Amino acid sequence: MRGALVQEWIRLRTLRSTWWLSGVSLVVTTMLAVAFTLTAGTSTAARLGLPRGAGSPAVLGDQASFALVLSSAMQMTTLLVGLIGVFAFGHDYRHGTILPMLTSVPRRNSLASAKLVGVALWAAAVGVLCIALSAVVLVVVGGGRFAPGVGFADGRTARVVGGTVILVVLFSLIGLGLGWLLRNVPAAVSLLFVLPVAVEPILRVLLSVDALHSLAGAGRFLPFTAGGQLVAYTTKVDPSVPEAFRNDLSPLAGGLTFTAVVAVLLVISAVLFRRRDA
Amino acid sequence: MSTDNVLEALPSDPSQAVKPLRRGRGDAGASADKCLIKAVGLTKRFGKKLAVDDLTFEVHPGQVTGFLGPNGAGKSTAMRLMLGLDGGGGRTTFDGVPYRELRDPAREVGALLEAKAFHPTRSARNHLRMLAAPSRISDRRVDEVLELVGLASVAGKGPKSFSLGMSQRLGLAVALLGDPRVLILDEPANGLDPQGINWLRSFLQSFAESGRTVLVSSHQLAEMAQMADHLVVIGRGRLISDLPTDEFESRWSLKSVSVQSPQSEQLRRLLIDRGATVQSPHGDAFVVTGLDQAQIGDVAAGAGIVLHELATRVASLEEAFLEATADAQEHPIRTTSDLSAA
């Protein structure tokens, strides 16, 4: 197993795409953190329904806005790290490297476990770095933009930070699972983007129509929607959010729902991996 | 970079590149490191099609065993089954141990199954380092095999632009990483230029002579004739022949005798009466099968028939192969006469 882990470590490090996707994640997250910090007061006012614009009293960012900056990684890093996951098996099947990899590590469980651990650790590292950069942005740019008492020493903010890392890791694993199951990079990438960005929002809108009103609550348990609750600062319903997209699922329930979906995908992929030809 | 440039780096004497066989553990001596491959009842089905049908054969150490068959015969599938890459029936053992249960597979069995099995932008050296890691093979050995296959000068480059021949060399380098006791190579000569093929032949022969085991598939029959000591021939997934190369040639060769006589009509009748088959009559000349040169000479002498030519013709390995696999072509090529008839 140790040898398989070293192999996975070399595989990850020697792919340009790993570095590009990780680098772009850090840059985009930093830019988002700057944007969220600069607009912390505005977003706080919108959420609280306070008057904005000329003549209105200045609003400083609250703790929720502070936590939003620290969770900037959930905006794009999740998808980019998901791509790193897709490539874990996708590249091997696309370029035929699965053959020499399986001859060097013939026990398929060992090879798969090494990939899971390698990708998850890499994703966690990228997630932690993104949060660290967001924290630096808060320190450098955030001075005077947040209300007194708002800061890092807050329990719920710590939970959001932890949830962000978990969400990034789960996205990397769902990408890995899609690449593993489909053995086709374009198909896996398409699903990785289309499911959270298009399919789930459409389903949630459809579930909110009157005819399906009894099913409206089910929309909260759609996997990516539920997973998003991992970085929710509060479960209190935000009136500024359209009804179809409101979510009162707790971070724990949301996280467990998403984790269960990822686990099912990985188990199906693992069973097929043992049965399928290389 | 062209393959020719790379060729300059190939060792002139491939036998120098083959390390002596490792001594066995304990007092068993070198014989303990010789590996016998036993494939028993290999079977693989794709839907309704039986790609490999109850294939059983052995590959012995100390010789190059050629794995021959027409396109689609099931050679590659059988090799994948042997290495546990595909699911199917049967069992292959390497000194009694299935591939998946080998403790250190890269040091036991080196395999080349596909030439272009690499990521296009990962450098050749990193590709090898990645595959060497599970067996704790050093970076020094990685550089050694790159040198051995003549790719040292492009070790830092991505193989995206490698020719087929260079890709084959990289695949061979992977197979050699662990200095294994066994080599299983699927069409390794594909894409190699004549110098490369010559080098490969010499290398594999030296490798086998050191007491190791080599199974190499090829459709290049002339190449097999020069390279292999033993031939396992399959067609439509079934074993057709499992013989030493020279025995295969003599067993499957149709020996015929070319005859020329001014009394050819009379001689043909006499030979047919004695059970011979007469083919290709052309003027005074014809070809006889079913009787050998001496028997035909005796018939002619007994009847007072003058002979202008009496020569035995032995089919080449290629003809023997075509004869052996004539009924086992998965996708037979239509000849011009077939097309005319159609």
Coordinates of C-alpha atoms in Angstrom, one line a residue:
Chain A
M1 CA 0.0 0.0 0.0
R2 CA 2.9 2.4 0.8
G3 CA 4.3 1.8 -2.7
A4 CA 0.9 2.6 -4.2
L5 CA 0.7 5.8 -2.2
V6 CA 4.2 6.9 -3.4
Q7 CA 3.1 6.1 -7.0
E8 CA 0.0 8.2 -6.6
W9 CA 2.0 11.0 -5.1
I10 CA 4.3 11.0 -8.1
R11 CA 1.3 10.7 -10.5
L12 CA -0.3 13.8 -9.0
R13 CA 2.8 15.9 -8.9
T14 CA 3.9 15.0 -12.4
L15 CA 0.7 16.1 -14.1
R16 CA 0.6 19.7 -15.3
S17 CA -3.1 19.8 -14.8
T18 CA -2.8 19.2 -11.1
W19 CA -0.6 22.3 -10.7
W20 CA -2.7 24.4 -13.1
L21 CA -6.0 23.6 -11.4
S22 CA -4.6 24.0 -7.9
G23 CA -2.9 27.3 -8.9
V24 CA -6.1 28.7 -10.6
S25 CA -8.0 27.6 -7.5
L26 CA -5.8 29.7 -5.2
V27 CA -5.8 32.7 -7.5
V28 CA -9.6 32.7 -8.1
T29 CA -10.3 32.1 -4.4
T30 CA -8.0 35.1 -3.5
M31 CA -9.8 37.3 -6.0
L32 CA -13.2 36.2 -4.6
A33 CA -12.1 36.8 -1.1
V34 CA -11.0 40.3 -2.0
A35 CA -14.4 40.9 -3.7
F36 CA -16.4 39.5 -0.8
T37 CA -14.3 41.6 1.7
L38 CA -14.8 44.8 -0.2
T39 CA -18.6 44.2 -0.4
A40 CA -19.0 42.8 3.1
G41 CA -21.1 45.8 4.2
T42 CA -23.3 45.7 1.2
S43 CA -24.0 42.0 1.4
T44 CA -24.7 42.3 5.2
A45 CA -27.2 45.2 4.5
A46 CA -28.9 43.1 1.8
R47 CA -29.3 40.1 4.0
L48 CA -30.6 42.1 6.9
G49 CA -32.9 44.2 4.7
L50 CA -31.2 47.4 5.7
P51 CA -31.5 50.5 3.4
R52 CA -28.6 51.0 1.0
G53 CA -27.4 53.7 -1.3
A54 CA -26.7 57.4 -1.0
G55 CA -27.8 58.9 2.3
S56 CA -28.1 55.6 4.0
P57 CA -26.0 54.9 7.1
A58 CA -22.8 52.9 6.3
V59 CA -23.2 49.2 7.2
L60 CA -20.3 47.2 8.3
G61 CA -19.9 43.5 7.6
D62 CA -21.2 41.0 10.1
Q63 CA -19.8 37.7 11.2
A64 CA -21.7 35.9 8.5
S65 CA -20.0 38.1 5.8
F66 CA -16.7 37.4 7.5
A67 CA -17.3 33.7 7.3
L68 CA -18.4 34.0 3.7
V69 CA -14.9 35.4 2.9
L70 CA -13.2 32.5 4.6
S71 CA -15.4 30.0 2.6
S72 CA -14.6 31.7 -0.8
A73 CA -13.1 28.4 -1.9
M74 CA -16.5 26.8 -2.2
Q75 CA -17.3 29.0 -5.2
M76 CA -14.8 27.6 -7.8
T77 CA -12.2 25.6 -6.0
T78 CA -14.7 22.8 -5.4
L79 CA -15.3 22.3 -9.2
L80 CA -11.6 22.8 -10.1
V81 CA -10.5 20.2 -7.4
G82 CA -13.3 18.0 -8.7
L83 CA -11.5 18.0 -12.0
I84 CA -8.3 16.8 -10.3
G85 CA -10.5 14.0 -9.0
V86 CA -11.9 13.2 -12.5
F87 CA -8.3 12.9 -13.9
A88 CA -7.3 10.4 -11.2
F89 CA -8.8 7.6 -13.1
G90 CA -10.0 9.4 -16.2
H91 CA -6.4 10.1 -17.5
D92 CA -5.4 6.5 -16.8
Y93 CA -8.2 5.2 -18.9
R94 CA -7.9 7.9 -21.6
H95 CA -4.1 7.4 -22.1
G96 CA -3.9 3.6 -21.3
T97 CA -1.7 4.1 -18.3
I98 CA -4.2 2.0 -16.3
L99 CA -2.4 -1.1 -17.8
P100 CA 1.1 -0.4 -16.5
M101 CA -0.3 0.9 -13.2
L102 CA -2.2 -2.3 -12.7
T103 CA 0.8 -4.4 -13.6
S104 CA 2.9 -2.5 -11.1
V105 CA 0.1 -2.6 -8.4
P106 CA -2.0 -5.7 -9.3
R107 CA -4.1 -5.5 -6.2
R108 CA -6.9 -3.2 -7.4
N109 CA -8.0 -2.3 -3.9
S110 CA -4.5 -0.9 -3.1
L111 CA -4.4 1.1 -6.3
A112 CA -7.9 2.6 -5.8
S113 CA -7.2 3.3 -2.1
A114 CA -4.0 5.1 -2.9
K115 CA -5.8 7.2 -5.5
L116 CA -8.6 8.1 -3.0
V117 CA -6.2 9.0 -0.3
G118 CA -3.9 10.9 -2.6
V119 CA -6.6 13.0 -4.2
A120 CA -8.4 13.7 -0.9
L121 CA -5.2 14.8 0.8
W122 CA -4.3 17.0 -2.2
A123 CA -7.8 18.5 -2.2
A124 CA -7.6 19.1 1.6
A125 CA -4.2 20.9 1.1
V126 CA -5.6 23.1 -1.6
G127 CA -8.7 23.8 0.5
V128 CA -6.6 24.8 3.6
L129 CA -4.3 27.0 1.4
C130 CA -7.4 28.7 -0.1
I131 CA -8.7 29.4 3.4
A132 CA -5.3 30.7 4.5
L133 CA -5.2 33.1 1.6
S134 CA -8.7 34.2 2.3
A135 CA -7.6 34.9 5.9
V136 CA -4.7 36.9 4.7
V137 CA -7.1 38.9 2.5
L138 CA -9.2 39.6 5.5
V139 CA -6.2 40.8 7.5
V140 CA -4.8 43.0 4.7
V141 CA -8.0 44.3 3.1
G142 CA -10.7 43.8 5.8
G143 CA -9.6 46.5 8.3
G144 CA -12.5 48.8 9.1
R145 CA -14.9 46.9 6.9
F146 CA -16.4 44.6 9.6
A147 CA -18.3 45.5 12.7
P148 CA -16.5 45.5 16.1
G149 CA -16.3 42.0 17.6
V150 CA -16.3 40.3 14.2
G151 CA -13.3 38.1 13.7
F152 CA -11.7 34.6 13.6
A153 CA -12.6 33.7 17.2
D154 CA -16.1 32.5 16.5
G155 CA -17.4 29.0 16.8
R156 CA -19.7 29.1 13.8
T157 CA -17.0 30.6 11.6
A158 CA -14.7 27.8 12.6
R159 CA -17.4 25.3 11.6
V160 CA -17.7 27.1 8.2
V161 CA -14.0 26.8 7.8
G162 CA -14.0 23.1 8.5
G163 CA -17.0 22.6 6.3
T164 CA -15.2 24.4 3.4
V165 CA -12.3 21.9 3.6
I166 CA -14.7 19.0 3.8
L167 CA -16.7 20.3 0.9
V168 CA -13.6 20.7 -1.3
V169 CA -12.5 17.1 -0.4
L170 CA -16.0 15.7 -1.2
F171 CA -16.0 17.4 -4.5
S172 CA -12.6 15.9 -5.4
L173 CA -14.0 12.5 -4.4
I174 CA -17.2 12.9 -6.4
G175 CA -15.0 13.9 -9.4
L176 CA -12.8 10.8 -8.8
G177 CA -15.9 8.7 -8.6
L178 CA -17.4 10.0 -11.8
G179 CA -14.1 9.4 -13.7
W180 CA -13.8 6.0 -12.1
L181 CA -17.3 5.0 -13.0
L182 CA -17.6 6.4 -16.5
R183 CA -13.9 5.9 -17.5
N184 CA -14.5 8.8 -19.9
V185 CA -13.0 12.3 -19.1
P186 CA -15.4 14.4 -21.2
A187 CA -18.5 12.6 -19.8
A188 CA -17.3 12.9 -16.2
V189 CA -16.3 16.5 -16.5
S190 CA -19.7 17.4 -18.1
L191 CA -21.6 15.7 -15.2
L192 CA -19.3 17.3 -12.6
F193 CA -20.3 20.8 -13.9
V194 CA -23.8 20.2 -15.2
L195 CA -25.2 18.4 -12.1
P196 CA -24.6 21.2 -9.5
V197 CA -24.8 24.2 -11.9
A198 CA -27.8 23.2 -14.0
V199 CA -29.6 20.0 -13.1
E200 CA -30.1 20.6 -9.4
P201 CA -31.2 24.2 -9.7
I202 CA -33.7 23.2 -12.4
L203 CA -35.0 20.4 -10.3
R204 CA -35.4 22.7 -7.3
V205 CA -37.4 25.2 -9.4
L206 CA -39.6 22.3 -10.7
L207 CA -40.1 21.0 -7.2
S208 CA -41.3 24.4 -6.0
V209 CA -44.2 24.6 -8.5
D210 CA -47.6 24.3 -6.8
A211 CA -48.4 21.0 -8.4
L212 CA -45.4 19.4 -6.7
H213 CA -45.6 21.5 -3.5
S214 CA -45.7 18.3 -1.3
L215 CA -42.2 17.4 -2.7
A216 CA -40.7 20.9 -2.2
G217 CA -38.8 19.8 0.9
A218 CA -37.1 17.0 -1.0
G219 CA -35.1 19.6 -3.0
R220 CA -33.0 20.3 0.1
F221 CA -31.7 16.7 -0.1
L222 CA -30.4 17.0 -3.7
P223 CA -26.7 16.1 -3.2
F224 CA -24.9 19.3 -4.2
T225 CA -27.6 21.4 -2.6
A226 CA -27.3 19.5 0.7
G227 CA -23.5 19.6 0.5
G228 CA -23.6 23.4 0.2
Q229 CA -25.0 23.6 3.7
L230 CA -21.6 22.5 5.0
V231 CA -20.5 26.2 4.5
A232 CA -23.8 27.7 5.7
Y233 CA -23.2 30.2 8.5
T234 CA -26.8 30.0 9.6
T235 CA -29.8 27.8 8.8
K236 CA -32.1 30.7 9.3
V237 CA -34.1 31.2 6.1
D238 CA -32.9 34.3 4.2
P239 CA -36.0 36.2 2.9
S240 CA -33.9 37.7 0.1
V241 CA -33.4 34.2 -1.4
P242 CA -36.1 33.0 -3.8
E243 CA -38.2 30.3 -2.2
A244 CA -37.1 27.6 -4.6
F245 CA -33.5 28.0 -3.4
R246 CA -34.1 28.4 0.4
N247 CA -32.5 25.7 2.5
D248 CA -32.9 25.1 6.2
L249 CA -31.0 21.8 6.3
S250 CA -28.4 21.8 9.1
P251 CA -24.7 21.6 8.1
L252 CA -24.5 18.2 9.7
A253 CA -27.5 16.8 7.8
G254 CA -26.4 18.4 4.6
G255 CA -22.9 17.2 5.0
L256 CA -24.0 13.6 5.8
T257 CA -26.4 13.6 2.8
F258 CA -23.6 14.7 0.4
T259 CA -21.1 12.3 2.0
A260 CA -23.6 9.4 1.6
V261 CA -24.0 10.2 -2.1
V262 CA -20.3 10.3 -2.6
A263 CA -19.8 7.1 -0.7
V264 CA -22.5 5.3 -2.8
L265 CA -20.8 6.5 -6.0
L266 CA -17.4 5.3 -4.8
V267 CA -18.7 1.9 -3.7
I268 CA -20.4 1.3 -7.0
S269 CA -17.3 2.4 -8.8
A270 CA -15.1 0.1 -6.6
V271 CA -17.3 -2.9 -7.2
L272 CA -17.3 -2.4 -11.0
F273 CA -13.5 -1.7 -10.9
R274 CA -12.9 -5.2 -9.4
R275 CA -15.2 -6.8 -12.0
R276 CA -14.4 -4.9 -15.2
D277 CA -11.6 -5.5 -17.6
A278 CA -8.7 -3.1 -17.2
Chain B
M1 CA 13.7 14.1 -32.5
S2 CA 13.6 11.2 -34.9
T3 CA 14.1 7.6 -33.9
D4 CA 17.4 7.6 -35.8
N5 CA 18.8 10.1 -33.5
V6 CA 17.8 8.0 -30.5
L7 CA 19.3 4.9 -32.1
E8 CA 22.8 6.3 -31.6
A9 CA 22.3 5.8 -27.9
L10 CA 21.5 2.1 -28.1
P11 CA 24.2 -0.1 -26.6
S12 CA 26.0 -1.8 -29.5
D13 CA 26.0 -5.2 -27.7
P14 CA 22.6 -5.8 -26.1
S15 CA 23.9 -8.9 -24.3
Q16 CA 26.0 -6.5 -22.1
A17 CA 22.8 -4.9 -20.9
V18 CA 21.4 -8.2 -19.5
K19 CA 22.3 -8.6 -15.9
P20 CA 23.3 -12.1 -14.7
L21 CA 20.3 -14.0 -13.3
R22 CA 19.9 -13.3 -9.6
R23 CA 20.8 -16.2 -7.3
G24 CA 17.9 -17.9 -5.6
R25 CA 17.1 -17.5 -2.0
G26 CA 18.9 -20.0 0.3
D27 CA 20.9 -22.7 -1.3
A28 CA 18.5 -23.3 -4.2
G29 CA 21.0 -21.7 -6.6
A30 CA 20.2 -20.0 -9.9
S31 CA 17.5 -22.5 -10.9
A32 CA 15.3 -21.0 -8.1
D33 CA 15.2 -17.8 -10.1
K34 CA 14.1 -19.5 -13.3
C35 CA 10.4 -19.0 -13.8
L36 CA 8.0 -21.4 -15.5
I37 CA 4.7 -19.9 -16.7
K38 CA 1.7 -22.2 -16.8
A39 CA -1.4 -21.0 -18.5
V40 CA -4.3 -23.4 -18.0
G41 CA -7.8 -23.2 -19.6
L42 CA -7.6 -19.5 -20.4
T43 CA -11.1 -18.4 -21.6
K44 CA -12.5 -15.0 -22.4
R45 CA -15.9 -14.2 -23.9
F46 CA -17.0 -10.9 -25.3
G47 CA -20.8 -11.2 -25.5
K48 CA -21.5 -14.1 -27.8
K49 CA -17.9 -14.2 -29.2
L50 CA -15.4 -16.5 -27.6
A51 CA -12.2 -14.6 -27.9
V52 CA -10.0 -17.1 -26.0
D53 CA -11.1 -20.7 -25.9
D54 CA -9.7 -23.0 -23.2
L55 CA -6.1 -22.1 -24.0
T56 CA -3.5 -24.1 -22.3
F57 CA 0.3 -23.8 -22.7
E58 CA 3.6 -23.4 -20.9
V59 CA 6.4 -20.9 -21.3
H60 CA 9.8 -22.3 -20.2
P61 CA 12.8 -20.4 -19.0
G62 CA 16.0 -20.2 -21.0
Q63 CA 14.3 -19.7 -24.4
V64 CA 12.3 -17.1 -26.3
T65 CA 8.7 -18.3 -26.8
G66 CA 6.9 -16.7 -29.7
F67 CA 3.1 -16.2 -29.4
L68 CA 1.7 -16.3 -32.9
G69 CA -1.7 -15.9 -34.5
P70 CA -3.5 -14.0 -37.1
N71 CA -5.1 -10.6 -36.3
G72 CA -7.9 -11.1 -33.8
A73 CA -6.7 -14.5 -32.8
G74 CA -6.8 -13.5 -29.1
K75 CA -3.1 -13.1 -28.4
S76 CA -3.4 -9.7 -26.6
T77 CA -6.5 -10.9 -24.7
A78 CA -4.7 -14.0 -23.6
M79 CA -1.7 -11.9 -22.3
R80 CA -4.1 -9.6 -20.4
L81 CA -5.8 -12.7 -18.9
M82 CA -2.3 -14.0 -17.9
L83 CA -1.6 -10.8 -16.0
G84 CA -5.0 -10.6 -14.3
L85 CA -6.0 -7.5 -16.2
D86 CA -9.1 -8.9 -17.6
G87 CA -11.7 -11.2 -16.0
G88 CA -12.2 -14.6 -17.6
G89 CA -11.7 -18.3 -17.1
G90 CA -8.6 -20.2 -16.5
R91 CA -5.5 -19.6 -14.4
T92 CA -1.9 -18.5 -15.1
T93 CA 0.8 -19.0 -12.6
F94 CA 4.4 -17.8 -12.4
D95 CA 6.2 -20.6 -10.6
G96 CA 2.9 -21.5 -9.1
V97 CA 1.9 -18.0 -8.1
P98 CA -0.9 -16.0 -9.9
Y99 CA 0.3 -12.6 -11.0
R100 CA -2.0 -10.7 -8.6
E101 CA -0.4 -12.6 -5.7
L102 CA 3.2 -11.9 -6.6
R103 CA 4.9 -10.1 -3.8
D104 CA 6.9 -7.8 -6.0
P105 CA 5.4 -8.0 -9.5
A106 CA 7.8 -5.6 -11.2
R107 CA 10.8 -7.6 -10.1
E108 CA 9.2 -10.9 -11.2
V109 CA 7.4 -10.1 -14.4
G110 CA 8.0 -7.2 -16.9
A111 CA 5.1 -6.6 -19.2
L112 CA 4.6 -4.5 -22.3
L113 CA 1.0 -4.6 -23.5
E114 CA 0.5 -1.3 -25.3
A115 CA 3.1 0.9 -26.9
K116 CA 1.5 4.3 -26.1
A117 CA 0.4 3.7 -22.5
F118 CA 1.7 6.9 -21.1
H119 CA 0.4 10.4 -20.3
P120 CA 1.6 12.7 -23.2
T121 CA 3.0 15.5 -21.1
R122 CA 4.5 13.5 -18.2
S123 CA 8.2 13.1 -19.0
A124 CA 9.6 9.6 -19.8
R125 CA 11.7 9.7 -16.6
N126 CA 8.7 10.6 -14.4
H127 CA 6.6 7.9 -16.2
L128 CA 9.1 5.4 -15.2
R129 CA 9.6 6.8 -11.7
M130 CA 5.9 6.5 -11.1
L131 CA 5.8 2.9 -12.2
A132 CA 8.9 2.1 -10.3
A133 CA 7.7 3.4 -7.0
P134 CA 5.6 0.4 -5.8
S135 CA 8.6 -1.9 -6.1
R136 CA 11.0 0.7 -4.5
I137 CA 13.1 0.7 -7.7
S138 CA 15.7 3.5 -7.5
D139 CA 16.0 6.5 -9.8
R140 CA 19.4 5.2 -10.8
R141 CA 17.7 2.1 -12.3
V142 CA 15.2 4.3 -14.0
D143 CA 18.1 6.2 -15.7
E144 CA 19.8 2.8 -16.4
V145 CA 16.8 1.4 -18.4
L146 CA 16.4 4.7 -20.2
E147 CA 20.0 4.4 -21.3
L148 CA 19.5 0.8 -22.2
V149 CA 16.6 1.5 -24.6
G150 CA 18.3 4.5 -26.0
L151 CA 15.9 7.2 -24.6
A152 CA 18.3 8.9 -22.2
S153 CA 18.6 11.9 -24.4
V154 CA 14.8 12.5 -24.3
A155 CA 14.2 11.3 -20.7
G156 CA 13.0 14.8 -19.6
K157 CA 10.6 15.2 -22.4
G158 CA 6.9 14.3 -22.6
P159 CA 6.4 11.4 -24.9
K160 CA 3.7 13.3 -26.8
S161 CA 5.9 13.6 -29.8
F162 CA 7.5 10.1 -29.6
S163 CA 7.4 7.9 -32.7
L164 CA 5.8 4.5 -32.4
G165 CA 9.3 3.0 -32.2
M166 CA 10.3 5.4 -29.3
S167 CA 7.0 4.6 -27.6
Q168 CA 7.8 0.9 -27.8
R169 CA 11.2 1.5 -26.3
L170 CA 9.6 3.4 -23.4
G171 CA 7.2 0.5 -22.9
L172 CA 10.2 -1.9 -22.9
A173 CA 11.9 0.3 -20.4
V174 CA 8.9 -0.1 -18.1
A175 CA 9.0 -3.8 -18.5
L176 CA 12.7 -3.9 -17.7
L177 CA 12.5 -1.6 -14.6
G178 CA 12.6 -4.4 -12.0
D179 CA 15.2 -6.5 -13.8
P180 CA 12.5 -9.2 -13.9
R181 CA 12.8 -13.0 -14.4
V182 CA 10.0 -12.9 -17.0
L183 CA 9.2 -10.7 -19.9
I184 CA 5.7 -10.7 -21.5
L185 CA 5.8 -8.5 -24.6
D186 CA 2.9 -7.8 -26.9
E187 CA 4.1 -7.0 -30.4
P188 CA 7.2 -5.1 -29.2
A189 CA 8.7 -4.9 -32.7
N190 CA 5.8 -2.9 -34.1
G191 CA 7.1 0.5 -35.2
L192 CA 10.8 -0.4 -34.7
D193 CA 13.1 0.2 -37.6
P194 CA 15.5 -2.6 -38.7
Q195 CA 18.2 -1.6 -36.3
G196 CA 15.8 -1.5 -33.5
I197 CA 14.4 -4.9 -34.4
N198 CA 17.9 -6.3 -34.6
W199 CA 18.7 -4.9 -31.2
L200 CA 15.5 -6.2 -29.7
R201 CA 16.1 -9.7 -31.1
S202 CA 19.6 -9.8 -29.7
F203 CA 18.5 -8.4 -26.3
L204 CA 15.7 -10.9 -25.9
Q205 CA 17.9 -13.8 -26.9
S206 CA 20.6 -12.7 -24.4
F207 CA 17.8 -12.3 -21.8
A208 CA 16.6 -15.8 -22.4
E209 CA 20.1 -17.3 -22.5
S210 CA 20.7 -15.9 -19.0
G211 CA 18.0 -18.4 -17.9
R212 CA 15.0 -16.1 -17.9
T213 CA 11.6 -16.5 -19.5
V214 CA 10.4 -14.6 -22.5
L215 CA 6.9 -14.7 -24.1
V216 CA 6.7 -12.4 -27.1
S217 CA 3.8 -12.0 -29.5
S218 CA 4.2 -10.9 -33.1
H219 CA 2.6 -11.1 -36.4
Q220 CA 6.0 -10.6 -38.1
L221 CA 6.6 -14.2 -38.8
A222 CA 10.0 -13.8 -40.4
E223 CA 11.1 -11.9 -37.2
M224 CA 9.7 -14.8 -35.1
A225 CA 11.6 -17.3 -37.1
Q226 CA 14.9 -15.5 -36.2
M227 CA 13.9 -14.7 -32.6
A228 CA 11.9 -17.5 -31.1
D229 CA 13.1 -20.9 -30.0
H230 CA 9.5 -22.1 -29.4
L231 CA 6.2 -21.2 -30.9
V232 CA 2.7 -21.1 -29.4
V233 CA 0.3 -20.6 -32.3
I234 CA -3.3 -19.7 -31.8
G235 CA -6.2 -19.0 -34.0
R236 CA -9.7 -17.9 -33.1
G237 CA -8.6 -18.1 -29.5
R238 CA -7.7 -21.8 -29.7
L239 CA -4.3 -23.5 -29.5
I240 CA -3.2 -24.6 -32.9
S241 CA 0.3 -25.6 -32.2
D242 CA 2.8 -25.6 -29.4
L243 CA 6.1 -26.7 -30.8
P244 CA 9.8 -25.8 -31.1
T245 CA 10.2 -23.4 -34.0
D246 CA 12.0 -25.8 -36.3
E247 CA 9.5 -28.6 -35.5
F248 CA 6.6 -26.3 -36.2
E249 CA 8.1 -25.5 -39.5
S250 CA 8.6 -29.1 -40.5
R251 CA 5.3 -30.3 -39.1
W252 CA 3.2 -27.7 -40.9
S253 CA 5.3 -27.2 -44.0
L254 CA 3.8 -28.8 -47.1
K255 CA 6.8 -30.4 -48.7
S256 CA 6.3 -30.6 -52.5
V257 CA 8.5 -31.7 -55.3
S258 CA 9.0 -29.8 -58.5
V259 CA 9.2 -32.1 -61.5
Q260 CA 10.0 -31.5 -65.1
S261 CA 10.0 -34.2 -67.8
P262 CA 9.5 -34.3 -71.6
Q263 CA 7.2 -37.3 -70.8
S264 CA 5.2 -35.3 -68.2
E265 CA 1.8 -36.6 -69.2
Q266 CA 2.9 -40.3 -68.7
L267 CA 4.7 -39.5 -65.5
R268 CA 1.7 -37.6 -64.0
R269 CA -0.6 -40.6 -64.7
L270 CA 1.8 -42.9 -63.0
L271 CA 2.2 -40.7 -59.9
I272 CA -1.5 -40.2 -59.6
D273 CA -2.0 -44.0 -59.7
R274 CA 0.4 -44.2 -56.7
G275 CA -1.7 -41.7 -54.7
A276 CA 0.2 -38.5 -55.3
T277 CA -1.4 -35.2 -56.0
V278 CA -0.3 -33.3 -59.0
Q279 CA -0.6 -29.5 -59.1
S280 CA 0.2 -26.6 -61.3
P281 CA 0.9 -28.4 -64.6
H282 CA 2.7 -25.9 -66.9
G283 CA 4.2 -27.3 -70.0
D284 CA 6.5 -30.1 -69.0
A285 CA 6.7 -29.0 -65.4
F286 CA 4.3 -29.8 -62.5
V287 CA 4.4 -30.0 -58.7
V288 CA 3.8 -33.2 -56.7
T289 CA 2.7 -33.7 -53.1
G290 CA 2.2 -37.0 -51.4
L291 CA 5.3 -38.6 -52.7
D292 CA 8.9 -37.6 -51.8
Q293 CA 11.7 -36.9 -54.2
A294 CA 13.2 -40.5 -54.0
Q295 CA 9.8 -42.1 -54.6
I296 CA 9.1 -40.0 -57.7
G297 CA 12.6 -40.7 -59.0
D298 CA 12.0 -44.4 -58.6
V299 CA 8.7 -44.3 -60.4
A300 CA 10.3 -42.4 -63.3
A301 CA 13.3 -44.7 -63.5
G302 CA 11.1 -47.8 -63.4
A303 CA 9.1 -46.5 -66.4
G304 CA 12.2 -45.3 -68.2
I305 CA 11.0 -41.7 -68.1
V306 CA 13.6 -38.9 -68.5
L307 CA 13.7 -36.2 -65.8
H308 CA 14.9 -32.7 -66.4
E309 CA 14.1 -31.5 -62.9
L310 CA 13.4 -33.2 -59.5
A311 CA 13.6 -30.8 -56.6
T312 CA 12.1 -30.8 -53.1
R313 CA 10.6 -27.5 -52.1
V314 CA 10.0 -26.8 -48.3
A315 CA 7.6 -24.1 -47.3
S316 CA 8.9 -21.1 -45.3
L317 CA 7.8 -20.5 -41.7
E318 CA 5.4 -17.9 -43.1
E319 CA 3.8 -20.5 -45.4
A320 CA 3.7 -23.0 -42.5
F321 CA 1.9 -20.4 -40.3
L322 CA -0.6 -19.6 -43.1
E323 CA -1.2 -23.3 -43.5
A324 CA -1.6 -23.8 -39.7
T325 CA -4.0 -20.9 -39.3
A326 CA -5.8 -21.2 -42.6
D327 CA -9.1 -22.2 -40.9
A328 CA -8.6 -19.8 -38.0
Q329 CA -8.7 -16.4 -39.7
E330 CA -11.0 -14.1 -37.7
H331 CA -11.2 -11.6 -40.5
P332 CA -10.0 -13.3 -43.7
I333 CA -8.7 -11.1 -46.5
R334 CA -10.4 -11.6 -49.8
T335 CA -8.1 -12.3 -52.6
T336 CA -8.3 -10.7 -56.1
S337 CA -9.6 -14.1 -57.4
D338 CA -12.3 -14.0 -54.7
L339 CA -13.3 -10.5 -55.8
S340 CA -13.3 -11.6 -59.5
A341 CA -15.5 -14.5 -58.7
A342 CA -17.9 -12.3 -56.8

